[in-house]
Amino acid sequence: MASFIPLDDWSSQPRSLLESILERQAFRPYSQDHLRLLAHTGELILVLDGWNQLDGASRRRARNELEGLRRDYPKLGIVISSRSLSVAVPFAATVVVIEPLDHIKQRRVASALRGADGETLLEEARATSGLRELVSVPLFLNAILRLSPGSRLPTTKEGVLAAFVEQHSQIANRNEALRNATLGHEKEILADLALAATRAANTSLPDHNARASVQATQRRLADEGQISAYSAPQPLMVLDTLIAEHLLVRSSGESVGYSFQHQQF
């Protein structure tokens, strides 16, 4: 039996992972003893979604609880979804990377979200230089398809990014997370990161260049009187938040770099 647990929701309440499962209507007939028995026999799988959306304290809490569950129930299945952060996902034995959407899947998504109108938007995007590669990225395809009927299709990658950031910022809890990390200037930080990558003639910025870009933006904003240099979060925290909020991708391995969604920008 698999149980899906959105970690962002779980972190906002004091219950344990097993207790949070029992709060759901489908699991009301069960007790913690039932879940423990299933965990003991290897018949329970915890699907934990959004490790990247947890703050430091919530990650420590989740890690401690998972370590206890793994110790007490060695056969318990644990699946964790996340974006690549500076903080690694714990217990990662097998890593599965989600590939970009192929043409058939793009059409299915477009049809599901907007019907025939969605398929028309998809074809227009495919025919537009600078956009056709973006529709293979689910988040950007979603941003294009969620444009209001009658709205003009963005003609540049930057236009899609602006639309995506605008849609993203309308979600209250994510808007708050972005505001706390960027002090309300995520668009300026993202624009400067994109400019730095363009100047380097690359689609991905090395870690030290990305941090330097964020800090340079913060200094410029401080000089303009928009923020206080003393209260600005550390660049790594800003980058991790942009990743957690699906605005950047962090490559793993020896050469760490940052890019806009599968190196499309």
Short mmCIF file of C-alpha atoms in Angstrom, two decimals:
data_model
loop_
_atom_site.label_atom_id
_atom_site.label_comp_id
_atom_site.label_asym_id
_atom_site.label_seq_id
_atom_site.Cartn_x
_atom_site.Cartn_y
_atom_site.Cartn_z
CA MET A 1 0.00 0.00 0.00
CA ALA A 2 1.36 3.41 -0.98
CA SER A 3 0.57 6.67 0.79
CA PHE A 4 1.27 10.02 -0.86
CA ILE A 5 2.39 12.74 1.57
CA PRO A 6 2.94 16.34 0.36
CA LEU A 7 5.81 17.41 2.59
CA ASP A 8 4.94 21.09 2.31
CA ASP A 9 1.56 20.38 3.92
CA TRP A 10 3.03 17.95 6.45
CA SER A 11 5.61 20.49 7.65
CA SER A 12 2.89 22.98 8.58
CA GLN A 13 1.40 20.71 11.24
CA PRO A 14 2.90 18.88 14.24
CA ARG A 15 1.80 15.34 13.40
CA SER A 16 4.19 12.55 12.51
CA LEU A 17 4.27 11.06 9.03
CA LEU A 18 2.18 8.07 10.06
CA GLU A 19 -0.27 10.28 11.95
CA SER A 20 -0.67 12.52 8.91
CA ILE A 21 -1.63 9.48 6.82
CA LEU A 22 -4.43 8.61 9.23
CA GLU A 23 -5.88 12.11 8.86
CA ARG A 24 -6.95 11.29 5.33
CA GLN A 25 -10.44 10.03 4.71
CA ALA A 26 -9.25 6.94 2.84
CA PHE A 27 -7.19 5.82 5.84
CA ARG A 28 -9.70 6.59 8.60
CA PRO A 29 -10.50 2.86 9.14
CA TYR A 30 -6.82 2.24 9.94
CA SER A 31 -4.85 2.82 13.12
CA GLN A 32 -1.15 3.43 13.68
CA ASP A 33 -0.85 -0.23 14.64
CA HIS A 34 -2.16 -1.19 11.19
CA LEU A 35 0.39 1.07 9.50
CA ARG A 36 3.21 -0.22 11.68
CA LEU A 37 2.30 -3.80 10.76
CA LEU A 38 2.30 -2.92 7.06
CA ALA A 39 5.64 -1.15 7.47
CA HIS A 40 7.07 -4.15 9.33
CA THR A 41 6.06 -6.57 6.57
CA GLY A 42 7.20 -4.29 3.75
CA GLU A 43 3.68 -3.62 2.50
CA LEU A 44 3.73 0.13 3.12
CA ILE A 45 5.40 2.70 0.86
CA LEU A 46 5.69 6.34 1.86
CA VAL A 47 5.72 8.63 -1.18
CA LEU A 48 7.09 11.92 0.13
CA ASP A 49 6.64 14.75 -2.34
CA GLY A 50 8.61 17.99 -2.32
CA TRP A 51 11.73 17.57 -0.20
CA ASN A 52 12.99 20.76 -1.84
CA GLN A 53 10.05 22.71 -0.39
CA LEU A 54 11.07 22.08 3.22
CA ASP A 55 13.01 24.67 5.16
CA GLY A 56 16.05 23.69 7.22
CA ALA A 57 14.14 22.95 10.42
CA SER A 58 11.53 20.87 8.61
CA ARG A 59 14.23 18.90 6.78
CA ARG A 60 15.89 18.03 10.08
CA ARG A 61 12.55 17.00 11.54
CA ALA A 62 11.72 14.83 8.51
CA ARG A 63 15.19 13.30 8.40
CA ASN A 64 15.09 12.38 12.09
CA GLU A 65 11.67 10.79 11.75
CA LEU A 66 12.66 8.87 8.63
CA GLU A 67 15.81 7.59 10.29
CA GLY A 68 13.68 6.25 13.14
CA LEU A 69 11.24 4.60 10.75
CA ARG A 70 14.04 3.03 8.73
CA ARG A 71 15.63 1.70 11.91
CA ASP A 72 12.38 0.25 13.26
CA TYR A 73 10.98 -0.94 9.91
CA PRO A 74 13.80 -1.95 7.55
CA LYS A 75 11.33 -3.18 4.94
CA LEU A 76 9.43 0.11 4.78
CA GLY A 77 9.43 1.59 1.28
CA ILE A 78 10.37 5.26 0.99
CA VAL A 79 10.15 7.34 -2.19
CA ILE A 80 11.19 11.01 -2.05
CA SER A 81 10.68 13.53 -4.84
CA SER A 82 12.81 16.65 -4.96
CA ARG A 83 14.63 19.11 -7.09
CA SER A 84 18.42 19.17 -6.87
CA LEU A 85 19.44 21.37 -3.94
CA SER A 86 22.69 22.19 -2.18
CA VAL A 87 21.33 19.90 0.56
CA ALA A 88 21.13 16.29 -0.60
CA VAL A 89 18.05 14.13 -0.24
CA PRO A 90 18.63 11.55 2.51
CA PHE A 91 18.73 7.81 1.90
CA ALA A 92 18.94 8.21 -1.89
CA ALA A 93 19.70 4.64 -2.98
CA THR A 94 18.16 4.79 -6.46
CA VAL A 95 17.80 8.10 -8.29
CA VAL A 96 15.26 8.53 -11.10
CA VAL A 97 15.50 11.67 -13.26
CA ILE A 98 12.38 12.93 -15.05
CA GLU A 99 13.03 13.55 -18.73
CA PRO A 100 11.51 16.41 -20.78
CA LEU A 101 8.16 15.80 -22.45
CA ASP A 102 8.17 14.31 -25.94
CA HIS A 103 5.76 15.58 -28.61
CA ILE A 104 3.03 13.07 -27.81
CA LYS A 105 3.06 13.90 -24.11
CA GLN A 106 3.13 17.63 -24.86
CA ARG A 107 -0.06 17.24 -26.89
CA ARG A 108 -1.72 15.21 -24.15
CA VAL A 109 -0.95 17.89 -21.57
CA ALA A 110 -2.15 20.66 -23.87
CA SER A 111 -5.39 18.84 -24.62
CA ALA A 112 -6.03 18.03 -20.96
CA LEU A 113 -5.56 21.64 -19.84
CA ARG A 114 -7.11 23.61 -22.70
CA GLY A 115 -8.69 21.17 -25.16
CA ALA A 116 -8.42 22.12 -28.83
CA ASP A 117 -7.34 25.65 -27.87
CA GLY A 118 -4.42 24.16 -25.94
CA GLU A 119 -3.29 22.15 -28.93
CA THR A 120 -3.40 25.31 -31.05
CA LEU A 121 -1.26 27.18 -28.50
CA LEU A 122 1.18 24.29 -28.48
CA GLU A 123 1.53 24.38 -32.26
CA GLU A 124 2.08 28.15 -32.17
CA ALA A 125 4.80 27.73 -29.54
CA ARG A 126 6.48 24.99 -31.55
CA ALA A 127 6.51 27.29 -34.56
CA THR A 128 8.13 30.13 -32.61
CA SER A 129 11.92 30.25 -32.47
CA GLY A 130 13.04 30.33 -28.85
CA LEU A 131 9.86 28.70 -27.55
CA ARG A 132 9.77 25.34 -29.27
CA GLU A 133 12.35 23.83 -26.90
CA LEU A 134 10.55 25.18 -23.83
CA VAL A 135 7.37 23.19 -24.40
CA SER A 136 9.28 20.02 -23.53
CA VAL A 137 9.57 21.35 -19.97
CA PRO A 138 6.32 20.66 -18.07
CA LEU A 139 6.41 23.80 -15.94
CA PHE A 140 6.92 26.14 -18.89
CA LEU A 141 4.39 24.32 -21.05
CA ASN A 142 1.95 24.75 -18.19
CA ALA A 143 2.76 28.48 -18.02
CA ILE A 144 2.01 28.88 -21.73
CA LEU A 145 -1.22 26.90 -21.53
CA ARG A 146 -2.47 28.87 -18.53
CA LEU A 147 -2.34 32.18 -20.35
CA SER A 148 -5.76 33.82 -20.38
CA PRO A 149 -7.82 33.15 -23.53
CA GLY A 150 -7.08 35.89 -26.02
CA SER A 151 -3.69 36.69 -24.49
CA ARG A 152 -0.78 37.01 -26.89
CA LEU A 153 1.66 34.15 -26.86
CA PRO A 154 5.09 35.28 -25.58
CA THR A 155 7.54 35.47 -28.45
CA THR A 156 10.73 35.09 -26.41
CA LYS A 157 12.08 32.84 -23.69
CA GLU A 158 12.21 35.86 -21.41
CA GLY A 159 8.50 36.42 -22.03
CA VAL A 160 7.69 32.87 -20.97
CA LEU A 161 9.85 33.30 -17.86
CA ALA A 162 8.01 36.52 -16.99
CA ALA A 163 4.64 34.81 -17.44
CA PHE A 164 5.78 31.87 -15.35
CA VAL A 165 7.05 34.08 -12.51
CA GLU A 166 3.82 36.07 -12.58
CA GLN A 167 1.66 32.94 -12.38
CA HIS A 168 3.93 31.50 -9.73
CA SER A 169 3.79 34.60 -7.54
CA GLN A 170 0.00 34.45 -7.46
CA ILE A 171 0.20 31.35 -5.27
CA ALA A 172 0.12 32.81 -1.77
CA ASN A 173 2.45 30.47 0.09
CA ARG A 174 5.02 30.41 -2.70
CA ASN A 175 4.83 34.17 -3.05
CA GLU A 176 5.71 34.44 0.64
CA ALA A 177 8.64 32.05 0.32
CA LEU A 178 10.03 33.96 -2.65
CA ARG A 179 9.51 37.31 -0.96
CA ASN A 180 11.36 36.20 2.16
CA ALA A 181 14.37 34.94 0.20
CA THR A 182 14.53 37.65 -2.46
CA LEU A 183 12.97 40.50 -0.48
CA GLY A 184 10.43 40.84 -3.27
CA HIS A 185 12.97 41.12 -6.08
CA GLU A 186 12.94 37.64 -7.61
CA LYS A 187 12.39 39.04 -11.11
CA GLU A 188 15.51 41.20 -10.92
CA ILE A 189 17.58 38.32 -9.54
CA LEU A 190 16.35 35.93 -12.24
CA ALA A 191 16.88 38.49 -14.99
CA ASP A 192 20.47 39.11 -13.88
CA LEU A 193 21.15 35.37 -13.68
CA ALA A 194 19.86 34.96 -17.23
CA LEU A 195 21.99 37.90 -18.38
CA ALA A 196 25.08 36.44 -16.72
CA ALA A 197 24.50 33.13 -18.50
CA THR A 198 24.02 34.93 -21.81
CA ARG A 199 27.25 36.88 -21.38
CA ALA A 200 29.07 33.64 -20.67
CA ALA A 201 27.54 32.16 -23.85
CA ASN A 202 26.29 29.27 -21.77
CA THR A 203 22.93 27.92 -20.64
CA SER A 204 24.20 27.03 -17.18
CA LEU A 205 26.03 29.16 -14.64
CA PRO A 206 28.72 27.62 -12.44
CA ASP A 207 27.98 27.75 -8.73
CA HIS A 208 30.42 30.57 -7.93
CA ASN A 209 29.15 32.68 -10.86
CA ALA A 210 25.53 32.22 -9.82
CA ARG A 211 26.30 33.26 -6.24
CA ALA A 212 28.26 36.26 -7.49
CA SER A 213 25.35 37.29 -9.72
CA VAL A 214 22.86 37.13 -6.85
CA GLN A 215 25.15 39.13 -4.60
CA ALA A 216 25.75 41.73 -7.33
CA THR A 217 21.99 42.13 -7.76
CA GLN A 218 21.56 42.54 -4.02
CA ARG A 219 24.28 45.20 -3.93
CA ARG A 220 22.69 47.09 -6.82
CA LEU A 221 19.29 46.99 -5.14
CA ALA A 222 20.88 48.18 -1.90
CA ASP A 223 22.59 51.07 -3.72
CA GLU A 224 19.20 52.00 -5.19
CA GLY A 225 17.68 51.99 -1.72
CA GLN A 226 15.39 49.05 -2.50
CA ILE A 227 16.76 46.69 0.15
CA SER A 228 19.14 46.75 3.08
CA ALA A 229 22.44 45.06 2.32
CA TYR A 230 22.63 43.88 5.93
CA SER A 231 19.29 42.06 5.79
CA ALA A 232 19.78 40.39 2.41
CA PRO A 233 19.84 36.57 2.65
CA GLN A 234 22.97 34.69 1.64
CA PRO A 235 23.16 33.94 -2.12
CA LEU A 236 23.07 30.17 -1.55
CA MET A 237 19.82 30.52 0.38
CA VAL A 238 18.36 32.61 -2.44
CA LEU A 239 19.40 30.06 -5.06
CA ASP A 240 18.01 27.16 -3.03
CA THR A 241 14.69 28.97 -2.69
CA LEU A 242 14.50 29.65 -6.43
CA ILE A 243 15.12 25.94 -6.98
CA ALA A 244 12.55 24.93 -4.37
CA GLU A 245 10.01 27.20 -6.05
CA HIS A 246 10.66 25.63 -9.48
CA LEU A 247 12.36 28.65 -11.03
CA LEU A 248 15.88 27.22 -11.31
CA VAL A 249 17.47 23.82 -11.74
CA ARG A 250 20.67 22.82 -9.97
CA SER A 251 22.86 20.26 -11.69
CA SER A 252 24.56 17.71 -9.47
CA GLY A 253 27.94 16.07 -9.75
CA GLU A 254 31.43 17.49 -9.64
CA SER A 255 30.57 20.60 -11.65
CA VAL A 256 27.60 22.23 -9.93
CA GLY A 257 25.67 24.72 -12.02
CA TYR A 258 22.34 26.51 -12.20
CA SER A 259 20.03 26.84 -15.17
CA PHE A 260 16.47 27.81 -16.00
CA GLN A 261 14.65 24.49 -16.20
CA HIS A 262 16.68 21.79 -17.93
CA GLN A 263 19.11 24.39 -19.32
CA GLN A 264 16.48 25.89 -21.60
CA PHE A 265 17.43 29.51 -20.87
#
